Amino acid sequence: MILEQILTSKNEKPEKSFEVVKNSEKATRSIVKAISWRMVGTIDTILISWLVTGKIALALSIGLIEVVTKMLLYFFHERVWNLIKWGKH
């Protein structure tokens, strides 16, 4: 099965050294990118909600809930993907 091949890759390569991984992108840059992307996504959600409902207060409420839930969902999504060996070096 394709899914089995993805989850249990036979062509496993040795892990990259900590120095190589550490130098690929600084954590601060990743944090700033994540925050800026969440801002873009939340603004999009607020605008769509405002267009659909016609109420800015409701749109802002939806945007606030969305930003929190999406961060939590992304965290757990990353933790699950961290368990999958496919695509790792």
CSV table of N, CA and C in Angstrom, one decimal, residues 8-71:
chain,number,residue,atom,x,y,z
A,8,THR,N,6.4,3.9,6.5
A,8,THR,CA,7.6,3.1,6.8
A,8,THR,C,8.5,3.1,5.6
A,9,SER,N,9.1,4.2,5.4
A,9,SER,CA,10.0,4.4,4.2
A,9,SER,C,11.2,3.5,4.4
A,10,LYS,N,11.5,2.7,3.3
A,10,LYS,CA,12.6,1.8,3.3
A,10,LYS,C,13.9,2.5,3.0
A,11,ASN,N,13.9,3.7,2.4
A,11,ASN,CA,15.1,4.4,2.0
A,11,ASN,C,15.5,5.4,3.0
A,12,GLU,N,15.6,5.0,4.3
A,12,GLU,CA,15.9,6.0,5.3
A,12,GLU,C,17.3,6.4,5.2
A,13,LYS,N,17.6,7.7,5.3
A,13,LYS,CA,18.9,8.2,5.3
A,13,LYS,C,19.3,8.6,6.7
A,14,PRO,N,20.6,8.7,7.0
A,14,PRO,CA,21.0,9.1,8.3
A,14,PRO,C,20.5,10.5,8.7
A,15,GLU,N,20.2,10.7,9.9
A,15,GLU,CA,19.7,12.0,10.4
A,15,GLU,C,20.8,13.1,10.1
A,16,LYS,N,20.4,14.3,9.8
A,16,LYS,CA,21.3,15.4,9.6
A,16,LYS,C,21.9,15.7,11.0
A,17,SER,N,23.1,16.2,11.0
A,17,SER,CA,23.7,16.6,12.2
A,17,SER,C,22.9,17.8,12.8
A,18,PHE,N,23.1,18.0,14.1
A,18,PHE,CA,22.4,19.1,14.8
A,18,PHE,C,22.9,20.5,14.2
A,19,GLU,N,24.2,20.6,13.8
A,19,GLU,CA,24.7,21.8,13.3
A,19,GLU,C,24.0,22.2,12.0
A,20,VAL,N,23.8,21.2,11.1
A,20,VAL,CA,23.2,21.4,9.8
A,20,VAL,C,21.8,21.9,10.0
A,21,VAL,N,21.0,21.2,10.8
A,21,VAL,CA,19.6,21.6,11.1
A,21,VAL,C,19.6,22.9,11.8
A,22,LYS,N,20.4,23.2,12.7
A,22,LYS,CA,20.4,24.4,13.5
A,22,LYS,C,20.7,25.6,12.6
A,23,ASN,N,21.5,25.5,11.6
A,23,ASN,CA,21.9,26.6,10.7
A,23,ASN,C,20.9,26.8,9.6
A,24,SER,N,19.9,25.9,9.4
A,24,SER,CA,19.0,26.0,8.2
A,24,SER,C,18.1,27.3,8.4
A,25,GLU,N,17.6,27.5,9.5
A,25,GLU,CA,16.8,28.7,9.8
A,25,GLU,C,16.7,28.9,11.3
A,26,LYS,N,16.9,30.2,11.7
A,26,LYS,CA,16.9,30.5,13.1
A,26,LYS,C,15.5,30.4,13.6
A,27,ALA,N,15.4,30.0,14.9
A,27,ALA,CA,14.0,29.9,15.5
A,27,ALA,C,13.3,31.2,15.5
A,28,THR,N,14.0,32.3,15.7
A,28,THR,CA,13.3,33.6,15.7
A,28,THR,C,12.6,33.9,14.4
A,29,ARG,N,13.3,33.6,13.3
A,29,ARG,CA,12.8,33.8,11.9
A,29,ARG,C,11.5,32.9,11.8
A,30,SER,N,11.6,31.7,12.2
A,30,SER,CA,10.4,30.8,12.1
A,30,SER,C,9.2,31.3,12.9
A,31,ILE,N,9.5,31.9,14.1
A,31,ILE,CA,8.4,32.4,14.9
A,31,ILE,C,7.8,33.6,14.3
A,32,VAL,N,8.6,34.5,13.7
A,32,VAL,CA,8.1,35.7,13.1
A,32,VAL,C,7.3,35.3,11.8
A,33,LYS,N,7.8,34.3,11.1
A,33,LYS,CA,7.0,33.9,9.9
A,33,LYS,C,5.7,33.3,10.3
A,34,ALA,N,5.7,32.5,11.4
A,34,ALA,CA,4.4,31.9,11.8
A,34,ALA,C,3.4,33.0,12.3
A,35,ILE,N,3.9,34.0,13.0
A,35,ILE,CA,3.0,35.0,13.5
A,35,ILE,C,2.5,35.8,12.3
A,36,SER,N,3.4,36.2,11.3
A,36,SER,CA,2.9,36.9,10.2
A,36,SER,C,1.9,36.2,9.4
A,37,TRP,N,2.1,34.9,9.2
A,37,TRP,CA,1.2,34.0,8.4
A,37,TRP,C,-0.2,33.9,9.2
A,38,ARG,N,-0.1,33.8,10.5
A,38,ARG,CA,-1.4,33.8,11.3
A,38,ARG,C,-2.1,35.1,11.1
A,39,MET,N,-1.4,36.2,11.1
A,39,MET,CA,-2.0,37.5,10.9
A,39,MET,C,-2.7,37.6,9.6
A,40,VAL,N,-2.1,37.1,8.5
A,40,VAL,CA,-2.7,37.1,7.2
A,40,VAL,C,-3.9,36.2,7.2
A,41,GLY,N,-3.8,35.0,7.8
A,41,GLY,CA,-5.0,34.1,7.8
A,41,GLY,C,-6.1,34.6,8.6
A,42,THR,N,-5.8,35.3,9.7
A,42,THR,CA,-6.9,35.8,10.6
A,42,THR,C,-7.6,37.0,9.9
A,43,ILE,N,-6.8,37.9,9.3
A,43,ILE,CA,-7.4,39.0,8.6
A,43,ILE,C,-8.3,38.5,7.5
A,44,ASP,N,-7.9,37.5,6.8
A,44,ASP,CA,-8.7,36.9,5.7
A,44,ASP,C,-10.0,36.3,6.3
A,45,THR,N,-9.9,35.6,7.4
A,45,THR,CA,-11.1,35.1,8.1
A,45,THR,C,-12.1,36.2,8.5
A,46,ILE,N,-11.5,37.3,9.1
A,46,ILE,CA,-12.3,38.4,9.6
A,46,ILE,C,-13.1,39.0,8.4
A,47,LEU,N,-12.3,39.3,7.3
A,47,LEU,CA,-12.9,39.9,6.1
A,47,LEU,C,-14.0,39.0,5.5
A,48,ILE,N,-13.8,37.7,5.4
A,48,ILE,CA,-14.8,36.8,4.9
A,48,ILE,C,-16.0,36.8,5.8
A,49,SER,N,-15.8,36.7,7.1
A,49,SER,CA,-16.9,36.7,8.1
A,49,SER,C,-17.7,37.9,8.0
A,50,TRP,N,-17.0,39.1,7.8
A,50,TRP,CA,-17.7,40.4,7.7
A,50,TRP,C,-18.6,40.4,6.5
A,51,LEU,N,-18.0,39.9,5.4
A,51,LEU,CA,-18.8,39.9,4.1
A,51,LEU,C,-20.0,39.0,4.2
A,52,VAL,N,-19.8,37.9,4.9
A,52,VAL,CA,-20.9,36.9,5.0
A,52,VAL,C,-22.0,37.4,6.0
A,53,THR,N,-21.6,37.9,7.1
A,53,THR,CA,-22.5,38.3,8.2
A,53,THR,C,-23.0,39.7,8.1
A,54,GLY,N,-22.1,40.6,7.6
A,54,GLY,CA,-22.4,42.0,7.6
A,54,GLY,C,-22.2,42.7,8.9
A,55,LYS,N,-21.6,41.9,9.9
A,55,LYS,CA,-21.5,42.5,11.3
A,55,LYS,C,-20.0,42.4,11.6
A,56,ILE,N,-19.3,43.6,11.8
A,56,ILE,CA,-17.9,43.6,12.1
A,56,ILE,C,-17.6,43.0,13.5
A,57,ALA,N,-18.5,43.2,14.5
A,57,ALA,CA,-18.2,42.6,15.8
A,57,ALA,C,-18.2,41.1,15.8
A,58,LEU,N,-19.2,40.5,15.0
A,58,LEU,CA,-19.2,39.1,14.9
A,58,LEU,C,-18.0,38.6,14.1
A,59,ALA,N,-17.6,39.3,13.1
A,59,ALA,CA,-16.4,38.9,12.3
A,59,ALA,C,-15.2,38.9,13.2
A,60,LEU,N,-15.0,39.9,14.0
A,60,LEU,CA,-13.9,40.0,14.9
A,60,LEU,C,-13.9,38.9,15.9
A,61,SER,N,-15.1,38.5,16.4
A,61,SER,CA,-15.2,37.4,17.3
A,61,SER,C,-14.8,36.1,16.7
A,62,ILE,N,-15.2,35.9,15.5
A,62,ILE,CA,-14.9,34.7,14.7
A,62,ILE,C,-13.4,34.7,14.5
A,63,GLY,N,-12.8,35.8,14.1
A,63,GLY,CA,-11.3,35.9,13.9
A,63,GLY,C,-10.5,35.6,15.1
A,64,LEU,N,-11.0,36.1,16.3
A,64,LEU,CA,-10.3,35.8,17.6
A,64,LEU,C,-10.3,34.3,17.9
A,65,ILE,N,-11.5,33.7,17.7
A,65,ILE,CA,-11.6,32.2,18.0
A,65,ILE,C,-10.8,31.5,17.0
A,66,GLU,N,-10.8,31.9,15.8
A,66,GLU,CA,-10.0,31.2,14.7
A,66,GLU,C,-8.5,31.2,15.0
A,67,VAL,N,-8.0,32.3,15.4
A,67,VAL,CA,-6.6,32.4,15.6
A,67,VAL,C,-6.1,31.5,16.7
A,68,VAL,N,-6.9,31.3,17.8
A,68,VAL,CA,-6.5,30.4,18.9
A,68,VAL,C,-6.6,29.0,18.4
A,69,THR,N,-7.8,28.6,17.8
A,69,THR,CA,-8.0,27.2,17.5
A,69,THR,C,-7.0,26.8,16.4
A,70,LYS,N,-6.7,27.6,15.4
A,70,LYS,CA,-5.7,27.3,14.4
A,70,LYS,C,-4.3,27.0,14.9
A,71,MET,N,-3.9,27.8,15.9
A,71,MET,CA,-2.6,27.6,16.5
A,71,MET,C,-2.6,26.3,17.3
